[in-house]
mmCIF file of C-alpha atoms (C1' of nucleotides) and ligand atoms in Angstrom:
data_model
loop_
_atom_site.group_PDB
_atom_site.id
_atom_site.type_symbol
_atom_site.label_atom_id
_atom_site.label_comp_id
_atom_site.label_asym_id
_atom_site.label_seq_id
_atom_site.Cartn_x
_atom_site.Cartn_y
_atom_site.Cartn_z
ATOM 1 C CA UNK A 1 99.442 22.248 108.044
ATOM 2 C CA UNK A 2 101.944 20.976 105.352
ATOM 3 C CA UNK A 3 101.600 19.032 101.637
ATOM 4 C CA UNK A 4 101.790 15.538 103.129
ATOM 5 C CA UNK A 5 98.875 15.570 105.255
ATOM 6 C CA UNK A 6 96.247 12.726 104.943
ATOM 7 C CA UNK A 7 93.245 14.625 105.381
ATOM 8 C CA UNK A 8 91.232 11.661 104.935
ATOM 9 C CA UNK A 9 93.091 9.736 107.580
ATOM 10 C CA UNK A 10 92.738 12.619 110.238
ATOM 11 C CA UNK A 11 89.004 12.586 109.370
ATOM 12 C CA UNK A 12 88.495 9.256 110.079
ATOM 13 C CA UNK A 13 91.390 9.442 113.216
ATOM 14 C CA UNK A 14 88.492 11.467 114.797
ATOM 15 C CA UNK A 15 85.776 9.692 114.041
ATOM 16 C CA UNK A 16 84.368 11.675 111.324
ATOM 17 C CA UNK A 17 83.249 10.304 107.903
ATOM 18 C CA UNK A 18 85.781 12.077 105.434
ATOM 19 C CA UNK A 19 83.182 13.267 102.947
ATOM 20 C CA UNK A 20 84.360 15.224 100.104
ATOM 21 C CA UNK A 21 83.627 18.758 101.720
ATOM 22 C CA UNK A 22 84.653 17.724 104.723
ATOM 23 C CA UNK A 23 87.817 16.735 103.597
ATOM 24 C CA UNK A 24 87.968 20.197 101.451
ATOM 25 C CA UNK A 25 87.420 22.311 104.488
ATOM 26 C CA UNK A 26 89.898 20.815 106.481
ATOM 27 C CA UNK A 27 92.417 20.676 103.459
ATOM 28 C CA UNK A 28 91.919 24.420 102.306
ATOM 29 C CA UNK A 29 92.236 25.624 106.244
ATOM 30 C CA UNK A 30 95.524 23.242 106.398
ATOM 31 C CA UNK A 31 97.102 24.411 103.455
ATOM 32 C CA UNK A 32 96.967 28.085 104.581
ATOM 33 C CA UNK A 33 99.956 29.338 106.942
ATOM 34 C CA UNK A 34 97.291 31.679 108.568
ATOM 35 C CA UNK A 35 93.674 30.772 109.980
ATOM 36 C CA UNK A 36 91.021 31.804 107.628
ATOM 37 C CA UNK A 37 87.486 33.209 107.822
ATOM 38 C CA UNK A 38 84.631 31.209 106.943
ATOM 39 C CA UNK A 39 84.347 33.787 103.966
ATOM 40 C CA UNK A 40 87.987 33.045 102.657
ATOM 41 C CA UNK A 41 87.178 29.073 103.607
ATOM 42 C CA UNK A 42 83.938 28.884 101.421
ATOM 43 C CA UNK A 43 85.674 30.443 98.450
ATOM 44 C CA UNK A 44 88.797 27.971 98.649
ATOM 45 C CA UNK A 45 86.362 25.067 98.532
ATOM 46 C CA UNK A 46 84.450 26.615 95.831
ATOM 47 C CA UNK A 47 87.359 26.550 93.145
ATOM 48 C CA UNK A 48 86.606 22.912 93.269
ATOM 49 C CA UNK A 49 83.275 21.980 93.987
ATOM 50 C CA UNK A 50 80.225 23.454 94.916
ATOM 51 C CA UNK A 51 79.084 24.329 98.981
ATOM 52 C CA UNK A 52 76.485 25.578 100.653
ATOM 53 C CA UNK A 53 77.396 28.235 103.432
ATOM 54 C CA UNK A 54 75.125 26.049 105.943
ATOM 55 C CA UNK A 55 76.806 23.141 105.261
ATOM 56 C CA UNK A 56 80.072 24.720 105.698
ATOM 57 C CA UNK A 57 79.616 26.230 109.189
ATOM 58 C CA UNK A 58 77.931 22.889 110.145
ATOM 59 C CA UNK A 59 81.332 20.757 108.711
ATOM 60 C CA UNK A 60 83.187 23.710 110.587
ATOM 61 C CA UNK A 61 81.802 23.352 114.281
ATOM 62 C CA UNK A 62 82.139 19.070 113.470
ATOM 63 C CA UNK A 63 85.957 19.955 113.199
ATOM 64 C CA UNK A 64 85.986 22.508 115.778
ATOM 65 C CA UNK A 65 84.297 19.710 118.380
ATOM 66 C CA UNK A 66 86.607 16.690 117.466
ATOM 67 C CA UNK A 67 89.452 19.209 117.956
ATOM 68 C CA UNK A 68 90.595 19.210 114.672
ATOM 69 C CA UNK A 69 90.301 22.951 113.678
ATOM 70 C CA UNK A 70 90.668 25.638 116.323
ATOM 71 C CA UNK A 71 88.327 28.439 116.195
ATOM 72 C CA UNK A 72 89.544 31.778 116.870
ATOM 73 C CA UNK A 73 88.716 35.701 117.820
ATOM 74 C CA UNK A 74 90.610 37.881 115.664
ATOM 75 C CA UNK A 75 89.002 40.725 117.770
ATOM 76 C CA UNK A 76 85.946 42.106 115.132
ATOM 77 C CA UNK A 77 83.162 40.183 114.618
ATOM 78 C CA UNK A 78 84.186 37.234 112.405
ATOM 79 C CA UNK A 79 85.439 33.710 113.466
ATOM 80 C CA UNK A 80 88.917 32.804 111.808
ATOM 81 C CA UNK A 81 89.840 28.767 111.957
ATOM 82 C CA UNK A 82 93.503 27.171 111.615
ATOM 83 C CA UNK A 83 93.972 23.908 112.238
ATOM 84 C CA UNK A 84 93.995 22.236 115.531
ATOM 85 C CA UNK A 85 96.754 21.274 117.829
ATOM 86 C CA UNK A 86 99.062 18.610 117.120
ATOM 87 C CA UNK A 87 102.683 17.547 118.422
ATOM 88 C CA UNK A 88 103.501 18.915 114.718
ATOM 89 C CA UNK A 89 101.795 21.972 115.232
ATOM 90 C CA UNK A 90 102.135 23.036 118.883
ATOM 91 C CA UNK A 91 100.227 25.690 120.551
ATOM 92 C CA UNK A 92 101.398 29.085 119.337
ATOM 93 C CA UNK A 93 99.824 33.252 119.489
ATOM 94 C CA UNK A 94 98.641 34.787 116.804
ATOM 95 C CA UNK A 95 99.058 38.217 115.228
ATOM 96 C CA UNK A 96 96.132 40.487 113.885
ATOM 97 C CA UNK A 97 96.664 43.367 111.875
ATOM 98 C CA UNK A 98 94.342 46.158 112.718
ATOM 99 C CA UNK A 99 94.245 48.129 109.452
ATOM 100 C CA UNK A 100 93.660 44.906 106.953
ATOM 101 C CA UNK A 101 92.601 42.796 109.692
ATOM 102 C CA UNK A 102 94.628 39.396 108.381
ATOM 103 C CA UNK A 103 95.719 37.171 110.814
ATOM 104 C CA UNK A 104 99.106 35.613 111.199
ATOM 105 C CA UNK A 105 100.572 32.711 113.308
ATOM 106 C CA UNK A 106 103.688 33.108 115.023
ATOM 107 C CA UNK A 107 106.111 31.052 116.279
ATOM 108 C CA UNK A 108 105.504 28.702 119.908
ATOM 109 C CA UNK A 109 108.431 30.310 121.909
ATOM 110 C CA UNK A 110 106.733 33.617 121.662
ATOM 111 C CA UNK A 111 104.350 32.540 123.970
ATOM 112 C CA UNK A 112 105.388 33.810 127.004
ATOM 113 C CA UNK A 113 106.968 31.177 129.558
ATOM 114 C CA UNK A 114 105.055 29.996 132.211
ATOM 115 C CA UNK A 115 101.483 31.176 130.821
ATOM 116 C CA UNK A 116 100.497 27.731 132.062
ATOM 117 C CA UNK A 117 101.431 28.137 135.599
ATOM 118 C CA UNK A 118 98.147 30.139 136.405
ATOM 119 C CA UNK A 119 96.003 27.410 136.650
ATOM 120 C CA UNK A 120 94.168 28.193 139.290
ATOM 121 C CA UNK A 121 92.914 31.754 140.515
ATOM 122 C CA UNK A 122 90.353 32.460 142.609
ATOM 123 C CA UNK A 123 88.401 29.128 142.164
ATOM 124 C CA UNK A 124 88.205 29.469 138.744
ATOM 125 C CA UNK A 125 88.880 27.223 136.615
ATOM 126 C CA UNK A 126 91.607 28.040 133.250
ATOM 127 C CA UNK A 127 91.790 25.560 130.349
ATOM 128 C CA UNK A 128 93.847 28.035 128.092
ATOM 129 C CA UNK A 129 95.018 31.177 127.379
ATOM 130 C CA UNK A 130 94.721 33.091 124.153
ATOM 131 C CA UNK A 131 97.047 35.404 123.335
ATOM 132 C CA UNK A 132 97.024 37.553 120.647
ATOM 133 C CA UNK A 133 99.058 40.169 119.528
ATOM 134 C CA UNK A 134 97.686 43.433 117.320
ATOM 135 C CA UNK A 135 99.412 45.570 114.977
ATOM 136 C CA UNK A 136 100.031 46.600 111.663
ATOM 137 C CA UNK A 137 101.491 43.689 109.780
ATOM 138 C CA UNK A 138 103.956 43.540 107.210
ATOM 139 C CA UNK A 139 102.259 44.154 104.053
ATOM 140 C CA UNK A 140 100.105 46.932 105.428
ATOM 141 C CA UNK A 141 103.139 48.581 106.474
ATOM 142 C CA UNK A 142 104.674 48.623 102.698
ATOM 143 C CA UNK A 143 101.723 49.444 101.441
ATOM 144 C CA UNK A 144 102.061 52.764 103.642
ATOM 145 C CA UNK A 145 105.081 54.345 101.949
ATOM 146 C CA UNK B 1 85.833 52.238 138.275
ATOM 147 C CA UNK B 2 85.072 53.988 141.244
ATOM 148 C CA UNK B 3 82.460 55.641 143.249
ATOM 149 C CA UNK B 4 84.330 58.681 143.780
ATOM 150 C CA UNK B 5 84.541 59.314 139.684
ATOM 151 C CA UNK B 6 83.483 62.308 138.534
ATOM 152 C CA UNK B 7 82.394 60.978 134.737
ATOM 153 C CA UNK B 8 81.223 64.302 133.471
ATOM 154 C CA UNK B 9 84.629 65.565 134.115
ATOM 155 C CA UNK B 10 86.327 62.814 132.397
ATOM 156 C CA UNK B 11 84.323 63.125 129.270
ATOM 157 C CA UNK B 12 85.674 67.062 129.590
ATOM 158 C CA UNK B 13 88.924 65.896 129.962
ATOM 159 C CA UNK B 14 88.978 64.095 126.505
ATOM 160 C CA UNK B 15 87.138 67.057 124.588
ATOM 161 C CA UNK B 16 83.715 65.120 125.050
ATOM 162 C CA UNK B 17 80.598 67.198 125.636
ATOM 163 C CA UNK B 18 79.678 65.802 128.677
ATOM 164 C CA UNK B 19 75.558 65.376 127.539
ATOM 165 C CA UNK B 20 73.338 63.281 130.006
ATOM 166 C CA UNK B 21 73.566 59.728 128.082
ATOM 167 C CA UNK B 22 77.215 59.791 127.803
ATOM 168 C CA UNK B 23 77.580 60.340 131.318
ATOM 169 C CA UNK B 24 75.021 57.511 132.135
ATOM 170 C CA UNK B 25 76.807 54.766 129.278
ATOM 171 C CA UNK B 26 80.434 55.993 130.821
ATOM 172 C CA UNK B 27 79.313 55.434 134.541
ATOM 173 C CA UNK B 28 77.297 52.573 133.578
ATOM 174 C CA UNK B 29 80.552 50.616 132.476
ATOM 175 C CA UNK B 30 82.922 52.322 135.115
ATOM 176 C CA UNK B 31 80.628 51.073 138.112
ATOM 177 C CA UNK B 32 81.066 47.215 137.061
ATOM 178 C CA UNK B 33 83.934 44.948 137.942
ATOM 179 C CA UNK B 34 83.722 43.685 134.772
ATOM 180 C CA UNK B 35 83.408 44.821 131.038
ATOM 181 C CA UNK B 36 79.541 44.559 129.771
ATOM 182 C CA UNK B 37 78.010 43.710 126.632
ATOM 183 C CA UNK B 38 76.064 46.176 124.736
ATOM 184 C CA UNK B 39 73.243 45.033 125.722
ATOM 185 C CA UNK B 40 73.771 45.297 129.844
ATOM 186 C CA UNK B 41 74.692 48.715 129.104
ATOM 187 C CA UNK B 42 71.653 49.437 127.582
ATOM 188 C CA UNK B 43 69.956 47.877 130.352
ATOM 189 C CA UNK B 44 71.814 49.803 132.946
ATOM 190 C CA UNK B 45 71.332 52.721 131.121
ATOM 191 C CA UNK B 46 67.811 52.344 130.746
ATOM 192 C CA UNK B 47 67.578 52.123 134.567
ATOM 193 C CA UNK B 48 67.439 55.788 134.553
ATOM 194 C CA UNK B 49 66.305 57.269 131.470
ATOM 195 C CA UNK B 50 65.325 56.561 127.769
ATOM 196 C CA UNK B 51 68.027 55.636 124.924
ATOM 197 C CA UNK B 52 68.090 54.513 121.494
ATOM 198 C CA UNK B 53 70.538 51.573 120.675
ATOM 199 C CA UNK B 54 72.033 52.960 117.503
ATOM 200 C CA UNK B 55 72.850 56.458 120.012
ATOM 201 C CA UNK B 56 74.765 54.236 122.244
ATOM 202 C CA UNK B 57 76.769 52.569 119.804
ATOM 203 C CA UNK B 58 77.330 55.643 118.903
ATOM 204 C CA UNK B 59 78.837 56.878 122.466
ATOM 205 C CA UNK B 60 80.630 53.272 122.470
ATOM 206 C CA UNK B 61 82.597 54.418 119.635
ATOM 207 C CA UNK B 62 83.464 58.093 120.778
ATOM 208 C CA UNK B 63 84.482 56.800 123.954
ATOM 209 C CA UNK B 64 86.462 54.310 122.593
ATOM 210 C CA UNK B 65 87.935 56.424 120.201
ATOM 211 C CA UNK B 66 88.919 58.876 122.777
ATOM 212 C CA UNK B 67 90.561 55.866 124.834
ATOM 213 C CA UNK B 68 88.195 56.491 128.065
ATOM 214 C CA UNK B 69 86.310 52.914 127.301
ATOM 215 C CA UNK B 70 88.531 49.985 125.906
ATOM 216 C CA UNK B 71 86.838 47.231 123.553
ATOM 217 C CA UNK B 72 87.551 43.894 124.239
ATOM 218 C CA UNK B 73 86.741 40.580 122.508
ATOM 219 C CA UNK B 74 85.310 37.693 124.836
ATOM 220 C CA UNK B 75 85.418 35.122 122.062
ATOM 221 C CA UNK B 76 81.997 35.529 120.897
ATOM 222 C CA UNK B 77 80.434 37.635 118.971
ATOM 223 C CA UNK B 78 79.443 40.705 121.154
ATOM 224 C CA UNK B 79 81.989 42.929 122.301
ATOM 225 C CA UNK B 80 82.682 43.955 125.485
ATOM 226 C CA UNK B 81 83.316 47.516 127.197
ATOM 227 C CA UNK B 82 85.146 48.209 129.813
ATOM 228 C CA UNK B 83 86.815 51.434 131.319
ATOM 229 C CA UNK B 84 89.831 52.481 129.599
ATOM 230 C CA UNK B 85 93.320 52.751 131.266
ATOM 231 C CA UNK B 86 94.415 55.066 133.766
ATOM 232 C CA UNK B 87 97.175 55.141 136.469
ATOM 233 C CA UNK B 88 94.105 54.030 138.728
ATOM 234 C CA UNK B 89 93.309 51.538 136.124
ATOM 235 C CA UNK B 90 96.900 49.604 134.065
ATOM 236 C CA UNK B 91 96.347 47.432 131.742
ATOM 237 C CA UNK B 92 95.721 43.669 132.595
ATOM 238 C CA UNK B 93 94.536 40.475 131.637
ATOM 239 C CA UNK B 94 90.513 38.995 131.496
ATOM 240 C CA UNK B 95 89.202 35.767 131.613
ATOM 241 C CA UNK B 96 86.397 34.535 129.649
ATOM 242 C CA UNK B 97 83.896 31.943 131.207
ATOM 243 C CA UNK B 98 83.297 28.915 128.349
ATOM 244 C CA UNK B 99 79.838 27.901 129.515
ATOM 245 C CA UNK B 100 78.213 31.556 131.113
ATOM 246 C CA UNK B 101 80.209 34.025 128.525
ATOM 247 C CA UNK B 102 80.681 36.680 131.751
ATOM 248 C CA UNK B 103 83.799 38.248 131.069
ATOM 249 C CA UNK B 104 85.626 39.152 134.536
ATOM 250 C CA UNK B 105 89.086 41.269 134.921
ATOM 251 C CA UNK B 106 92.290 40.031 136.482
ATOM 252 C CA UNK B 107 95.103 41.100 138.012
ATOM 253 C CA UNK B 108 97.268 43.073 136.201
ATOM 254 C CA UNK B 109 100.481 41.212 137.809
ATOM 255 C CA UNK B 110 98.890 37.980 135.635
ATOM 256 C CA UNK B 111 100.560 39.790 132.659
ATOM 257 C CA UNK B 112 103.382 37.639 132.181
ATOM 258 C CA UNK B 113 106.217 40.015 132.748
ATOM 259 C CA UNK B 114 108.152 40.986 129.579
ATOM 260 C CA UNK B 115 105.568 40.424 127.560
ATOM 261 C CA UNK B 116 105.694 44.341 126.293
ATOM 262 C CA UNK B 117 109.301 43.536 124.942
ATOM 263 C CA UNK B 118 108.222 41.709 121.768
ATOM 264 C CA UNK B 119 108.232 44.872 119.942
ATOM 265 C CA UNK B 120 109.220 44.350 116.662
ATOM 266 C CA UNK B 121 108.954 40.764 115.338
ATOM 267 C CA UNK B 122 109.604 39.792 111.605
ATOM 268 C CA UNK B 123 109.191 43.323 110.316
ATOM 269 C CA UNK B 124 105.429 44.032 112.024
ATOM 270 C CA UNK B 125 104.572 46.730 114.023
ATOM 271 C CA UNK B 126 103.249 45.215 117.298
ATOM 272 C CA UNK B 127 100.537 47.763 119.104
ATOM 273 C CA UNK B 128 98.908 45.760 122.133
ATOM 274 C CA UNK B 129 98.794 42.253 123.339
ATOM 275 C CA UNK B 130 95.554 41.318 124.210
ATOM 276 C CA UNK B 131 95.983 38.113 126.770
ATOM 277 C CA UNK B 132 92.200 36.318 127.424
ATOM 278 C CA UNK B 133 91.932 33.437 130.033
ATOM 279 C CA UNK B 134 89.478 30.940 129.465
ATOM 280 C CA UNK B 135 87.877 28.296 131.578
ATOM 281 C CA UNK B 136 84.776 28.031 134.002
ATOM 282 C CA UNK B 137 83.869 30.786 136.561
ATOM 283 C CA UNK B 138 83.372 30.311 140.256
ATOM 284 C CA UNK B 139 79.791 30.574 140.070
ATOM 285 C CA UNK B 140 79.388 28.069 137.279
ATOM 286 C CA UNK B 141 81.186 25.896 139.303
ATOM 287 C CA UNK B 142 79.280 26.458 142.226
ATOM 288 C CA UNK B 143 75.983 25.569 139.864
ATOM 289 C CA UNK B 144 77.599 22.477 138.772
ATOM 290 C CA UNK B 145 77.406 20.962 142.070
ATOM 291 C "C1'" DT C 1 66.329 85.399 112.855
ATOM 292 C "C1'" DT C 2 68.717 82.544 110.355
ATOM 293 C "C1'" DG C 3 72.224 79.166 109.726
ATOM 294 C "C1'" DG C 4 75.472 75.665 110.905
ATOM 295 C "C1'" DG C 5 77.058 72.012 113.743
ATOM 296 C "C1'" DC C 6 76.259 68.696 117.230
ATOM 297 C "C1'" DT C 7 73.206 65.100 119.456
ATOM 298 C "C1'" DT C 8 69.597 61.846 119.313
ATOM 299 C "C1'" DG C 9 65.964 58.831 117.290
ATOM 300 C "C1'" DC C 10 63.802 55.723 113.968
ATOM 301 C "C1'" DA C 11 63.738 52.528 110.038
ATOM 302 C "C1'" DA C 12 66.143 49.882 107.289
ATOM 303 C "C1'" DC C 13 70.208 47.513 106.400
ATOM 304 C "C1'" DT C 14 74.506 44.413 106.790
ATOM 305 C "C1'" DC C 15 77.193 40.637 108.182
ATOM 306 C "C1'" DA C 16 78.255 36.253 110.256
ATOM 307 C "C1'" DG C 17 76.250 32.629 111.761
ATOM 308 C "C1'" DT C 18 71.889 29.534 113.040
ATOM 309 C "C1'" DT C 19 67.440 26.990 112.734
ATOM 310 C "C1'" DG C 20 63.817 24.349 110.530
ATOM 311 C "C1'" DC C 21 62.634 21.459 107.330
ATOM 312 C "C1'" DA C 22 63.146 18.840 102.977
ATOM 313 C "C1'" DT C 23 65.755 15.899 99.973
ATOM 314 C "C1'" DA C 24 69.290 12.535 98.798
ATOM 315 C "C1'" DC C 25 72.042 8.857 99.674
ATOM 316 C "C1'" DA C 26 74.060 4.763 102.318
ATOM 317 C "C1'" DC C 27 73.613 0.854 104.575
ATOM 318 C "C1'" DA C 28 71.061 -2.541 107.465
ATOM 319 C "C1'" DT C 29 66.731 -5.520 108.153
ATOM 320 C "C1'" DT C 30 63.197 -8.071 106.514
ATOM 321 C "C1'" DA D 1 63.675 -6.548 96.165
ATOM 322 C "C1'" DA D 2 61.330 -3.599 99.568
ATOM 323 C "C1'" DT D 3 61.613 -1.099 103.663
ATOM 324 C "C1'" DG D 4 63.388 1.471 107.297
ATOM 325 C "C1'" DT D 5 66.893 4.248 109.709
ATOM 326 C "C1'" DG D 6 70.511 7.312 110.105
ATOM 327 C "C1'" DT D 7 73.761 10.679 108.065
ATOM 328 C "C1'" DA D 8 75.007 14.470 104.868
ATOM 329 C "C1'" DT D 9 73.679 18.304 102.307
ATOM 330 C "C1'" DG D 10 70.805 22.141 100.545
ATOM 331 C "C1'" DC D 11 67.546 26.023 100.658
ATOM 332 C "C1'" DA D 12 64.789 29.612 102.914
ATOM 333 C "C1'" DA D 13 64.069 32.021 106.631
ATOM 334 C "C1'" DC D 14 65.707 33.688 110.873
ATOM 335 C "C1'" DT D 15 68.772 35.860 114.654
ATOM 336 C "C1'" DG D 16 71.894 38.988 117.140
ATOM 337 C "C1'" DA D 17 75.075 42.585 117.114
ATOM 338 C "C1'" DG D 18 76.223 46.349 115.096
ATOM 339 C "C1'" DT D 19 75.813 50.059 111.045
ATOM 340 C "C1'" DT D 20 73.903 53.468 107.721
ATOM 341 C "C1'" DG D 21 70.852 57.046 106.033
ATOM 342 C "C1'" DC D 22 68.163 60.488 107.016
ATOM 343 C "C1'" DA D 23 65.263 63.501 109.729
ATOM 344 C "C1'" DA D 24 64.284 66.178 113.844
ATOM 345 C "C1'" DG D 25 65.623 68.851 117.856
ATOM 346 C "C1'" DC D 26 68.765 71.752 120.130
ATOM 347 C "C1'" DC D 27 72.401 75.266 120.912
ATOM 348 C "C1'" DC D 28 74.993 78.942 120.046
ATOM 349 C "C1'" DA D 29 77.116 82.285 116.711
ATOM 350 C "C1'" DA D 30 76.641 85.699 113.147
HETATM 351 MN MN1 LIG E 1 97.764 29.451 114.122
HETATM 352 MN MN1 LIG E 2 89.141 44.891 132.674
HETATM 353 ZN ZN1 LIG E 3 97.547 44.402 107.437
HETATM 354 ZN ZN1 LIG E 4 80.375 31.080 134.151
#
DNA sequence: TTGGGCTTGCAACTCAGTTGCATACACATT
DNA sequence: AATGTGTATGCAACTGAGTTGCAAGCCCAA
């Protein structure tokens, strides 16, 4: 999310004690420009204090119920999770890179216009859309020459 | 699919060797509406004769690989399979039921338009856009009541 | 008839995440 | 102070979906 961010203060916002590692998850998924694996997440936290895997997954569905992390399908088998909406950080695609599988945010606009509009369809029901583009991103594509 | 497909003949058509399982996993998936799990294809496939899971992950990948059965993410961790496109069959959109996990196909016109013409974007190379619904199904609703 | 490649099966494995249960700590009640 | 109650964390074992290694069966070609 950005530098200034009072991870404490969102903790508590949502009701949720800001423990140490809870406040280390949400800060070393908010300091990343891309959503992370729970992999990536658990090794962040690790350079400064010690977690159990269980305990992470358990602080990461807390923050994925109260809304404050998004969890996402990157399209293989693991979840990645970027921080949650906020009027600062609007709803936006995402970009996955099938050769090194990273995945990148991109910008709000790119989300096509009017995705909303399709609220209803055949007595369904649509809370949101996902979109998510796939390609070969930029640093695989160096890499290649 | 349809019920006029002749599978054997597709799996010709792609250089396949058109053996008796990989017709029954091809026309398993092309006779839903809707992409299946692993596991329903197993089932469906089991309908009729004997087969090994490991052998049809193994036809899930040659198919896929030969672009007659597309893999698609649901937003939980099994994969879904559903018949590749055709002129018969363009590409289009799914939606994902949050509380059942069925996965159900929509209309291809639900493709926002122009959503192809994001081709190159901040030096990436942009393959497919892979655009997921979710929300609650008609027949959950129907349960909830 | 022998040999190679393709197809399938079985056992064991991997990976990402989950469950059960125990321990530790905080804070309230007596 | 002693006790209880809830919350946070850890550890071991488990699960589900898919993968790997290797062996066996089959087909056709030399
Ligand atoms: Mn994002
Ligand atoms: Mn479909
Ligand atoms: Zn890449
Ligand atoms: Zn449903």
């Amino acid at each position: 999310m950005c530098e200034r961010c009072n991870y404490a203060e969102m903790l508590e916002g949502h009701g949720v004690d800001p423990t140490p590692l809870r406040q280390a998850v949400l800060r070393s998924i908010g300091e990343e420009s891309r959503p992370l694996a729970a992999v990536e997440i658990i090794a962040a936290v690790r350079d400064q204090m010690s977690i159990n895997k269980v305990t992470l997954y358990r602080i990461l569905d807390l923050l994925v119920d109260r809304g404050l992390v998004k969890r996402l399908s990157a399209g293989d088998r693991a979840f990645r999770y970027g921080m949650g909406e906020t009027r600062h950080h609007p709803e936006h695609p995402h970009f996955v890179c099938s050769q090194c599988g990273v995945m990148e945010c991109l910008e709000p606009d790119l989300l096509p216009a009017g995705i909303r509009k399709f609220q209803i369809k055949g007595k369904r029901i649509i809370k949101h859309v996902d979109v998510r583009f796939e390609g070969i991103c930029e640093s695989c594509l160096k890499a290649r020459m």
